[in-house]
mmCIF file of C-alpha atoms and ligand atoms in Angstrom:
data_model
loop_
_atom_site.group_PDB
_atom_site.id
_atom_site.type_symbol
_atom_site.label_atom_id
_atom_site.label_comp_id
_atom_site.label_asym_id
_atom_site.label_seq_id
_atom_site.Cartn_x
_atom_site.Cartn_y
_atom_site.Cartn_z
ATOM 1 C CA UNK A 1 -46.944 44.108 59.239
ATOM 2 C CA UNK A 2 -44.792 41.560 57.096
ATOM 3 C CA UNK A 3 -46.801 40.405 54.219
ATOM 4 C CA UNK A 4 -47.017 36.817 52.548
ATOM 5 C CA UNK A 5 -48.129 35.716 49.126
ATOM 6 C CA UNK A 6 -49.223 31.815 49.412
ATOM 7 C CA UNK A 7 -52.039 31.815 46.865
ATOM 8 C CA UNK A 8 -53.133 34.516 44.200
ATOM 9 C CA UNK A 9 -56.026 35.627 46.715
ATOM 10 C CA UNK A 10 -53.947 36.728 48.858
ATOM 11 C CA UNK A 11 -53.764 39.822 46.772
ATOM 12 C CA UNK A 12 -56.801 41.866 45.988
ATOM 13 C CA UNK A 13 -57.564 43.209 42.239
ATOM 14 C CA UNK A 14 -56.056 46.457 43.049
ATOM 15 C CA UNK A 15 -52.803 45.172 44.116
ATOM 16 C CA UNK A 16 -52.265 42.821 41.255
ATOM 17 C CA UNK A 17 -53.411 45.777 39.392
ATOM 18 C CA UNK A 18 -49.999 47.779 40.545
ATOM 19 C CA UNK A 19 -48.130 44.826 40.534
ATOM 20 C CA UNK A 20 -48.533 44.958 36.143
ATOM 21 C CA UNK A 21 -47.667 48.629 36.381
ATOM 22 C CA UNK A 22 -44.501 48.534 38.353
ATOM 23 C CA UNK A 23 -43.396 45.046 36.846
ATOM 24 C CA UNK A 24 -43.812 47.291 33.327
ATOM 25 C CA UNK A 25 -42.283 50.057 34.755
ATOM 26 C CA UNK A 26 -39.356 47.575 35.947
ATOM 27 C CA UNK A 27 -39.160 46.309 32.657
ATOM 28 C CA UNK A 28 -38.498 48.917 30.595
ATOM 29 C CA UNK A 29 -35.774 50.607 32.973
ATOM 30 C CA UNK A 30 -34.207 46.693 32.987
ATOM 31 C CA UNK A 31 -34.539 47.592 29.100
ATOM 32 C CA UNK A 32 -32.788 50.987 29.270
ATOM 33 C CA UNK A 33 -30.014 50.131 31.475
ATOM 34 C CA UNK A 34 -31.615 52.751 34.217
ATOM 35 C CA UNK A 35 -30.392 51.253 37.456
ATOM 36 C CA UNK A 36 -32.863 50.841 40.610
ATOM 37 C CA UNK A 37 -31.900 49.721 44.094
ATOM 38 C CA UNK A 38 -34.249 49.312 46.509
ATOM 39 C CA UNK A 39 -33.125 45.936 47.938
ATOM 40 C CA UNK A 40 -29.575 47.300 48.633
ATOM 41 C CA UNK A 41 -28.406 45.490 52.125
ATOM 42 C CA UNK A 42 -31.202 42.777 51.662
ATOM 43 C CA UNK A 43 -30.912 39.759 50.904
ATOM 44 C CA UNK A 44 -33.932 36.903 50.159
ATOM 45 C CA UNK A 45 -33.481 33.221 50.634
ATOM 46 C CA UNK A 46 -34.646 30.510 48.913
ATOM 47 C CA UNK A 47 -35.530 27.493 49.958
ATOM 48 C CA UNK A 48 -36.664 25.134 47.631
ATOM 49 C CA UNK A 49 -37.268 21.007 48.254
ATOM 50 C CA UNK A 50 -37.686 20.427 44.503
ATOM 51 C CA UNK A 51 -36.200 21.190 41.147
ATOM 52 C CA UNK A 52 -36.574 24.224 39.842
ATOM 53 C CA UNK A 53 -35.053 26.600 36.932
ATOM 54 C CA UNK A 54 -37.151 29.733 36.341
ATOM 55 C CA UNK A 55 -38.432 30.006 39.955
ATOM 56 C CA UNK A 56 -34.879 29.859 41.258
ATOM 57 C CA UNK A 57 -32.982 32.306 38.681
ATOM 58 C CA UNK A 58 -35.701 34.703 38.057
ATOM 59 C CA UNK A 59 -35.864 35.255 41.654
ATOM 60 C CA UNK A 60 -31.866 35.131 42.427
ATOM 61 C CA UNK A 61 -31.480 37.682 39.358
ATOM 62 C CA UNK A 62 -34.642 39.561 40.498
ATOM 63 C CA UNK A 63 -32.546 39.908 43.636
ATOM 64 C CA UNK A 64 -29.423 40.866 42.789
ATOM 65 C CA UNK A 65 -30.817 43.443 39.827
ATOM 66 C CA UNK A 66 -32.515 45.000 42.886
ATOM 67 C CA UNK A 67 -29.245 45.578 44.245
ATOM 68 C CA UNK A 68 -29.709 42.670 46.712
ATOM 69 C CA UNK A 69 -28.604 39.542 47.294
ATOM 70 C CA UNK A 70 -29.769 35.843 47.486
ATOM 71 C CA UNK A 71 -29.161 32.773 48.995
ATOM 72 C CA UNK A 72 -30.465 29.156 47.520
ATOM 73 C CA UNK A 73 -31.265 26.414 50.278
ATOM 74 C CA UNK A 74 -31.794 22.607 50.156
ATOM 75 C CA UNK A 75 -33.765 21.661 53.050
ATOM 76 C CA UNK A 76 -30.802 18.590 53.389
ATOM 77 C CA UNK A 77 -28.568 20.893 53.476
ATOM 78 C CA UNK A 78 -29.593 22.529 56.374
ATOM 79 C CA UNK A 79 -30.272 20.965 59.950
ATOM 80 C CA UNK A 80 -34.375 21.493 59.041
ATOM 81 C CA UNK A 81 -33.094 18.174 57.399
ATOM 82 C CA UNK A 82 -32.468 16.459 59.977
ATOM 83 C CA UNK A 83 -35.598 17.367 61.722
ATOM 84 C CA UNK A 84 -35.115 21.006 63.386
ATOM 85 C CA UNK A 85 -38.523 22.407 63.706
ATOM 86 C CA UNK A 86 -39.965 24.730 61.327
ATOM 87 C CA UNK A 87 -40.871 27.367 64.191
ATOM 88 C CA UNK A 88 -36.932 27.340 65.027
ATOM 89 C CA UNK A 89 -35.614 27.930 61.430
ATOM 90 C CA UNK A 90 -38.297 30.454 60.465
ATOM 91 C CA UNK A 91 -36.894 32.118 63.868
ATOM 92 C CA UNK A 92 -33.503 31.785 62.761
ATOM 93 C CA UNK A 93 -33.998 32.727 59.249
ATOM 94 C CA UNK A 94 -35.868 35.925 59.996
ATOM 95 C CA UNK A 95 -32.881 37.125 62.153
ATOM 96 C CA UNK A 96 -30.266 37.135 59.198
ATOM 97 C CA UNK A 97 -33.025 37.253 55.661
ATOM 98 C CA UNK A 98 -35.306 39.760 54.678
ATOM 99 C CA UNK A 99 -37.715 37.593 52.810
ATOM 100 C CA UNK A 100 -38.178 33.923 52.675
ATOM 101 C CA UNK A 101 -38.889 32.029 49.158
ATOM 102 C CA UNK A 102 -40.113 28.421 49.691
ATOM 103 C CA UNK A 103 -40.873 26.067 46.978
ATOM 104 C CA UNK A 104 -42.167 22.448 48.817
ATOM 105 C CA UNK A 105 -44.818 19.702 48.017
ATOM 106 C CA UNK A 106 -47.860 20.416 51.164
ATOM 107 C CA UNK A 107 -49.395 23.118 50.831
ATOM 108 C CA UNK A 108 -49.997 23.190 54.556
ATOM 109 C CA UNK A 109 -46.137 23.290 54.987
ATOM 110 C CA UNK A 110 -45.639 27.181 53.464
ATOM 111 C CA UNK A 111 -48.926 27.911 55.380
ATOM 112 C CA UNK A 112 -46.728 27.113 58.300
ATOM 113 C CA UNK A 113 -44.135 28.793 57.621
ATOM 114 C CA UNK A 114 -46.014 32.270 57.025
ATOM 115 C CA UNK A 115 -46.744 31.359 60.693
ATOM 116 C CA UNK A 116 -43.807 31.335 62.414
ATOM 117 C CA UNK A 117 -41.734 33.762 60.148
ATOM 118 C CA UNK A 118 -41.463 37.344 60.927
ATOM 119 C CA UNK A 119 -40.455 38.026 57.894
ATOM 120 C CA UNK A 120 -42.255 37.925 54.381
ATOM 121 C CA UNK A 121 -43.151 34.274 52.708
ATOM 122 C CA UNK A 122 -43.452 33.754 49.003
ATOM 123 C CA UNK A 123 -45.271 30.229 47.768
ATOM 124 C CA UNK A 124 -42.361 29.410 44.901
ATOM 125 C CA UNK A 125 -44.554 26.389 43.765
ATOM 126 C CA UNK A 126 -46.423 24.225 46.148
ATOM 127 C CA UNK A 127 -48.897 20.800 45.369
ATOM 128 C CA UNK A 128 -51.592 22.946 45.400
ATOM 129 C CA UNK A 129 -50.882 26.497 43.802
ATOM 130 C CA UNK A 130 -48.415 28.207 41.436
ATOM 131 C CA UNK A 131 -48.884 32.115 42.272
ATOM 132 C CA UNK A 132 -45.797 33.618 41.389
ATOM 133 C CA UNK A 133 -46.043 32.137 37.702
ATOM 134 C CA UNK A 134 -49.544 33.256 37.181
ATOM 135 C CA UNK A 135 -49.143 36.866 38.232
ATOM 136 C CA UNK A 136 -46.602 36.973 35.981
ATOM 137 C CA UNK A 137 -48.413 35.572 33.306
ATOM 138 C CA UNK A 138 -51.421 37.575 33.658
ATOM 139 C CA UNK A 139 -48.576 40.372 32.959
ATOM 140 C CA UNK A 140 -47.904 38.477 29.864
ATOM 141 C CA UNK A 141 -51.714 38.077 28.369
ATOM 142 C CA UNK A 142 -52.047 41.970 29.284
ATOM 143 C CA UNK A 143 -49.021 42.334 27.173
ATOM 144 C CA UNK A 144 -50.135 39.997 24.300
ATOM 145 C CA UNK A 145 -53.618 41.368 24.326
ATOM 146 C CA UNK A 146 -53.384 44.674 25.625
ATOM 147 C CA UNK A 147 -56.257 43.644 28.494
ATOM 148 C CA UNK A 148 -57.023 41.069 31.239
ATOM 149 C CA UNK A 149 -60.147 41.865 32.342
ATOM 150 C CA UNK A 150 -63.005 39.560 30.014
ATOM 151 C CA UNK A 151 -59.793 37.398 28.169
ATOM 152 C CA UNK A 152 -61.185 34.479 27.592
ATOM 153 C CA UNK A 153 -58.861 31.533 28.797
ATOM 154 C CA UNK A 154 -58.638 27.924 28.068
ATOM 155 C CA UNK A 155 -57.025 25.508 30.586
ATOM 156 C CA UNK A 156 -56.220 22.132 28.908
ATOM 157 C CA UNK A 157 -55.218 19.178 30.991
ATOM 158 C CA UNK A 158 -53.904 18.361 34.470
ATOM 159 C CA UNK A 159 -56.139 20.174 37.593
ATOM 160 C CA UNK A 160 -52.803 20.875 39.221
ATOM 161 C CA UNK A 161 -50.754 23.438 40.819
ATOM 162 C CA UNK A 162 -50.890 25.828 38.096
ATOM 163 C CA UNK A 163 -54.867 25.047 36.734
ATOM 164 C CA UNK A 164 -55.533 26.464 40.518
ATOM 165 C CA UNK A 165 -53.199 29.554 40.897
ATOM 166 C CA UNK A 166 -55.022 30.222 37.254
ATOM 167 C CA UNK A 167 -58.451 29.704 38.306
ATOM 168 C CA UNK A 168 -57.852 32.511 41.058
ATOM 169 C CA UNK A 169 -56.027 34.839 38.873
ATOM 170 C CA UNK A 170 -58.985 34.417 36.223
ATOM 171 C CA UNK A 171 -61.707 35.396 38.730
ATOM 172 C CA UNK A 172 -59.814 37.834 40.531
ATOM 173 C CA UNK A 173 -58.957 39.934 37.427
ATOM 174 C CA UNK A 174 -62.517 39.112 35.934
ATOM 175 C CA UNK A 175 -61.373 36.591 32.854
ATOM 176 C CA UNK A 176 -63.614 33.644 31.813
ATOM 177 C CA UNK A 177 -61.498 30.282 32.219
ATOM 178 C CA UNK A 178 -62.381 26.844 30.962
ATOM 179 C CA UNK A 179 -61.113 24.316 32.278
ATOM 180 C CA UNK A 180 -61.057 21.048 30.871
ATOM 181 C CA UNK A 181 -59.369 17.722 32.353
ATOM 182 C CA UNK A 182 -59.875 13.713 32.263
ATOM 183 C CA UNK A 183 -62.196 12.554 34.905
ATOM 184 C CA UNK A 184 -60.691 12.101 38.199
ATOM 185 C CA UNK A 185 -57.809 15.236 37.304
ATOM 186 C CA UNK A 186 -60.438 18.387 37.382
ATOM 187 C CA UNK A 187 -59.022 20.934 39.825
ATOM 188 C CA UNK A 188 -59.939 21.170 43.511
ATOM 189 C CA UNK A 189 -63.769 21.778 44.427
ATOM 190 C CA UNK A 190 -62.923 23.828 46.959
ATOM 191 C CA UNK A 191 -60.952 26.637 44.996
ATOM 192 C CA UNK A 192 -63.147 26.496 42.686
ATOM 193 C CA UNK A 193 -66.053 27.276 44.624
ATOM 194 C CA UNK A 194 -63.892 30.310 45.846
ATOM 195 C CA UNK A 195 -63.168 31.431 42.904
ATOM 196 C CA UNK A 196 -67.130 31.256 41.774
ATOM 197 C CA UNK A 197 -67.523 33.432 44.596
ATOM 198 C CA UNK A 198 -65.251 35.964 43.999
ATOM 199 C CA UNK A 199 -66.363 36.018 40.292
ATOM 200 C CA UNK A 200 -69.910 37.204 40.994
ATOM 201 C CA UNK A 201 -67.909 40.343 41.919
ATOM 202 C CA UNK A 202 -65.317 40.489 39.121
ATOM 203 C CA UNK A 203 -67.413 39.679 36.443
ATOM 204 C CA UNK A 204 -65.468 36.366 35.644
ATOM 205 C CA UNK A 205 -66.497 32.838 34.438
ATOM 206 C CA UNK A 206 -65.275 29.602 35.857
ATOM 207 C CA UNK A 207 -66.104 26.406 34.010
ATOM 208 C CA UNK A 208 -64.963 22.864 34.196
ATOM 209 C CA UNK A 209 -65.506 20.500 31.618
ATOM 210 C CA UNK A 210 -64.126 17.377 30.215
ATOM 211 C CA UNK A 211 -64.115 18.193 26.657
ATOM 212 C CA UNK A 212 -60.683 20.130 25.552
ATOM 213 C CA UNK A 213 -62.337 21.248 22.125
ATOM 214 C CA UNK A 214 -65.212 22.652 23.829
ATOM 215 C CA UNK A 215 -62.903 24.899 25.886
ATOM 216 C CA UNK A 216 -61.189 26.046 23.298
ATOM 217 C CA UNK A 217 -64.244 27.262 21.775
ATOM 218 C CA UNK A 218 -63.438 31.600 20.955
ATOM 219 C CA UNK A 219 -60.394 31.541 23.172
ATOM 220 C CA UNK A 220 -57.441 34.119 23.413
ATOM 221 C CA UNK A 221 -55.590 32.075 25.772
ATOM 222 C CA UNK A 222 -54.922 28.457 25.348
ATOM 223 C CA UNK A 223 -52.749 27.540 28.616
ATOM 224 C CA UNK A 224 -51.239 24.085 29.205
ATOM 225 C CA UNK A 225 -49.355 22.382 31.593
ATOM 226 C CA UNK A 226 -46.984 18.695 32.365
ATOM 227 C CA UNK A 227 -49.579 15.604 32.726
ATOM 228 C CA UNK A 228 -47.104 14.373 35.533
ATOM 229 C CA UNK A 229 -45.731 17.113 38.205
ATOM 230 C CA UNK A 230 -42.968 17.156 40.488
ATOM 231 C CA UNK A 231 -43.834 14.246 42.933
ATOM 232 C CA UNK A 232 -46.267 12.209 40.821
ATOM 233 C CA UNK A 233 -43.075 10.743 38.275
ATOM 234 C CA UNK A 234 -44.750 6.561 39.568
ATOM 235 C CA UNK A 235 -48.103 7.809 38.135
ATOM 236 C CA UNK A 236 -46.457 8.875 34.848
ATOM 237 C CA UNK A 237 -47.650 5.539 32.471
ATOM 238 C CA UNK A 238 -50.823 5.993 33.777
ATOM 239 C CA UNK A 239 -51.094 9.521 33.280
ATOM 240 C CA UNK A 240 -49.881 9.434 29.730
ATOM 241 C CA UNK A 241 -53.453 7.203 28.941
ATOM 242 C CA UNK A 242 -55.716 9.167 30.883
ATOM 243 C CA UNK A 243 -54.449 12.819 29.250
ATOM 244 C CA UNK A 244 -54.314 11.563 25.561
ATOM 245 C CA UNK A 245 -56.812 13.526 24.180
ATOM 246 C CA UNK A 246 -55.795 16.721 26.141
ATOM 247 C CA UNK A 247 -52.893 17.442 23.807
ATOM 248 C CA UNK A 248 -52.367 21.439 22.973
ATOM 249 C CA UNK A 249 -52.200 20.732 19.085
ATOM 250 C CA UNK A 250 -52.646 22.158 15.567
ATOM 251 C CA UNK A 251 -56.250 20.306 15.538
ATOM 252 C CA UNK A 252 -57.566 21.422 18.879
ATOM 253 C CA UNK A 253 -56.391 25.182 18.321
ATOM 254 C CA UNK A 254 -58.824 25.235 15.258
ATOM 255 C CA UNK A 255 -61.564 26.472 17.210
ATOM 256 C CA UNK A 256 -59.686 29.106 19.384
ATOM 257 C CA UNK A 257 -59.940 32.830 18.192
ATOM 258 C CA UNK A 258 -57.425 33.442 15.096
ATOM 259 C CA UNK A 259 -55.391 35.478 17.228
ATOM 260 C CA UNK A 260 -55.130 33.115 19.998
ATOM 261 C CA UNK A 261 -52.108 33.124 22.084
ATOM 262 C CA UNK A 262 -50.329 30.137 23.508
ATOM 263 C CA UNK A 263 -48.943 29.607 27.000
ATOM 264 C CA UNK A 264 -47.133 26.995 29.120
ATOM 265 C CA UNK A 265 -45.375 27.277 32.199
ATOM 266 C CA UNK A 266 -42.296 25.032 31.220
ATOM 267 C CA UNK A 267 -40.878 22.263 31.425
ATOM 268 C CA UNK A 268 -42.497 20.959 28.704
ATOM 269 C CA UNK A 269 -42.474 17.672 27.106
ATOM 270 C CA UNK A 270 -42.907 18.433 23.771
ATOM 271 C CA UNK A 271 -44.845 15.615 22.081
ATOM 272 C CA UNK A 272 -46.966 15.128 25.036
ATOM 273 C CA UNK A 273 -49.454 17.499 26.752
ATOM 274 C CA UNK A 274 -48.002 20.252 23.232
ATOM 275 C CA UNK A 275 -46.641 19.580 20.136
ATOM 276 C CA UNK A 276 -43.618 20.716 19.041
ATOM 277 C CA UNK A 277 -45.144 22.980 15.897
ATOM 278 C CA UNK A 278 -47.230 24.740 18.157
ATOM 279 C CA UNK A 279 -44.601 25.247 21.016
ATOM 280 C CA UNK A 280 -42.671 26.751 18.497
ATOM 281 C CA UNK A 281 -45.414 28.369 16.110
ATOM 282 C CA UNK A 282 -45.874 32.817 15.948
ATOM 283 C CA UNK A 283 -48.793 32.294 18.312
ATOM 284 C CA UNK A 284 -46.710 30.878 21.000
ATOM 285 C CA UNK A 285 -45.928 33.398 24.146
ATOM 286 C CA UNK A 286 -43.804 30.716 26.136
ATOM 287 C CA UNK A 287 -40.810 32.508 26.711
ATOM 288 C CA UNK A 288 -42.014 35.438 26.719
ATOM 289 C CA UNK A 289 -44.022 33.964 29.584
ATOM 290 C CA UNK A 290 -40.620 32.769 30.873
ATOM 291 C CA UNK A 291 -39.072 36.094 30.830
ATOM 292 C CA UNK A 292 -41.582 38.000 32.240
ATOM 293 C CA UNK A 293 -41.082 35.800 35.944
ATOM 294 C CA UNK A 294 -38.258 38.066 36.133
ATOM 295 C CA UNK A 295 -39.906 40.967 35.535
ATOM 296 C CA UNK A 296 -43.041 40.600 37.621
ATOM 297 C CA UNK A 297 -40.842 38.871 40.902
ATOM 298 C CA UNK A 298 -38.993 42.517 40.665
ATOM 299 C CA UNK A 299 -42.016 43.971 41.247
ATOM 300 C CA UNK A 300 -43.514 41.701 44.277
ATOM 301 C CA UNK A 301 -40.255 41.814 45.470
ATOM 302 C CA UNK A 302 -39.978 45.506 45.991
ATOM 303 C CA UNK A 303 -43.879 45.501 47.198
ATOM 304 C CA UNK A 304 -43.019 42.890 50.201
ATOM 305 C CA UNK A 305 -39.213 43.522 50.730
ATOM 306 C CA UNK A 306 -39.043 47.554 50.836
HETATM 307 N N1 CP B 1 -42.470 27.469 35.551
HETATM 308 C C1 CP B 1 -41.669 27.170 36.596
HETATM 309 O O1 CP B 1 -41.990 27.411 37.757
HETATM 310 O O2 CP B 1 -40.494 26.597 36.242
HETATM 311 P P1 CP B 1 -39.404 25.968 37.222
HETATM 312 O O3 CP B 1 -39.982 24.707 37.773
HETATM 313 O O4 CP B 1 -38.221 25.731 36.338
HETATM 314 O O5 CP B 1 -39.118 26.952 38.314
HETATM 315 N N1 NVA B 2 -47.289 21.457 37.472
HETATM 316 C C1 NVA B 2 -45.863 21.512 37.363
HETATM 317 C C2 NVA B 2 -45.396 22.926 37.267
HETATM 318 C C3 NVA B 2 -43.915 23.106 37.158
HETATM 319 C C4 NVA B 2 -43.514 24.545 37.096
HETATM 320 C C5 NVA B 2 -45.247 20.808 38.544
HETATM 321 O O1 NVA B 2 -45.713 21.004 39.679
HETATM 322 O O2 NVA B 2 -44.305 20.039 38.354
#
């Protein structure tokens, strides 16, 4: 049975559990130069309808370190372009790829896709969720802080793509997230509400509020994102108003734990939802963060691909 991985719950504790082991594991061969093929005759496309530079290299190098290969797709560059069906390409992909990469804008549409594809289908960034970057950056606060089960984590700003993928990593590995957005950008009830759920098992905490000091209250995580994602560029002006006071800053990291780590996705737009001094200052884990995609897409990679 192929597997998919659309949304961080579609991974239980344990699994995400061996996912940090064998993405450490992968790491430090990577480190040592010890070689490790167990993609050799495979090869994973990627098909991705918007922009994308860590998504799309950490997974082509995660490939190719494998000993695979991979192929990058623009859906106008293919004939799904010009309006073949989905259930046709999926067909036609699964006869000459191994595993299928999509990064697109509906949610619905990689649901689809895991449909009618034989073969394995990884979410490289929809609308809705972000999963690939927040396994690997639960990797990254184990790392930092040595656990992930009771970090506490502060989300500041947009209820997007990544706030979501977050909320389900937080409550499936039993951390206490905060979440705190301008009225009419909190994250989705719905996944929420899931993620409440699977919390009373976990342990975790999931919290939305408005204020961004109050979530920063004792955190070891302070997590930001863009104001305006991929798609949402002619709500930008209006954006920049409404997420003013949700800037990751000197000021608002006061009442975080000394030790705090701080983490963004990237792109950032330094200036706006983080300042420059604090992208750049010792407590900042971005590209580490970065780095570890790689690391972490080996390891999901060999899970769903072997
Ligand atoms: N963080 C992330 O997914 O970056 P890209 O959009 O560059 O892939
Ligand atoms: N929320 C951002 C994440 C980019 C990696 C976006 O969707 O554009």
């Amino acid at each position: 049975m192929k597997r998919d991985f659309l949304t961080v719950l579609d991974f239980t504790t344990k699994e995400i559990e061996s996912l940090l082991v064998r993405a450490r594991e992968l790491k430090a061969m990577q480190k040592k130069g010890v070689e490790n093929n167990p993609l050799m005759g495979k090869t994973l496309g990627l098909l991705f309808e918007k922009q994308s530079t860590r998504t799309r290299l950490s997974f082509e190098v995660a490939a190719i370190q494998l000993g695979g290969h991979s192929i990058y797709l623009s859906p106008h560059q293919i004939q799904l372009g010009r309006g073949e069906a989905i259930q046709d390409t999926a067909r036609v992909f699964a006869r000459y790829l191994d595993a299928i990469v999509i990064r697109t804008y509906d949610h619905g549409m990689v649901e689809e896709w895991a449909r009618r594809s034989s073969i394995p289908v990884i979410n490289g960034l929809t609308d809705l969720h972000h999963p690939c970057q927040v396994i690997s950056d639960i990797l990254t606060i184990l790392e930092k802080k040595d656990k992930v089960s009771g970090i506490r984590l502060a989300y500041i700003g947009d209820g997007n793509n990544v706030a979501h993928s977050l909320i389900e990593g937080a409550a499936v590995m039993g951390m206490h997230i905060r979440a705190a957005s301008p009225a009419g950008y909190d994250p989705d009830n719905g996944i929420v509400s899931k993620a409440r759920e699977i919390a009373k098992e976990t342990g975790a905490t999931v919290e939305i509020m408005r204020e961004p000091a109050g979530a920063v209250v004792d955190a070891d995580v302070v997590y930001t994102d863009v104001w305006t994602s991929m798609g949402q560029e002619g709500e930008e002006d209006e954006r920049k108003k409404s997420f003013k006071k949700y800037q990751v800053n000197r000021v608002l990291m006061k009442p975080a734990k000394d030790d705090a780590i701080i983490m963004h996705c990237l792109p950032a737009h330094r200036g706006e939802e983080i300042t420059e001094d604090v992208m750049e200052s010792p407590q900042s884990v971005i590209f580490d963060q970065a780095e570890n995609r790689l690391h972490m897409q080996k390891a999901l990679l060999e899970m769903l691909m072997r």
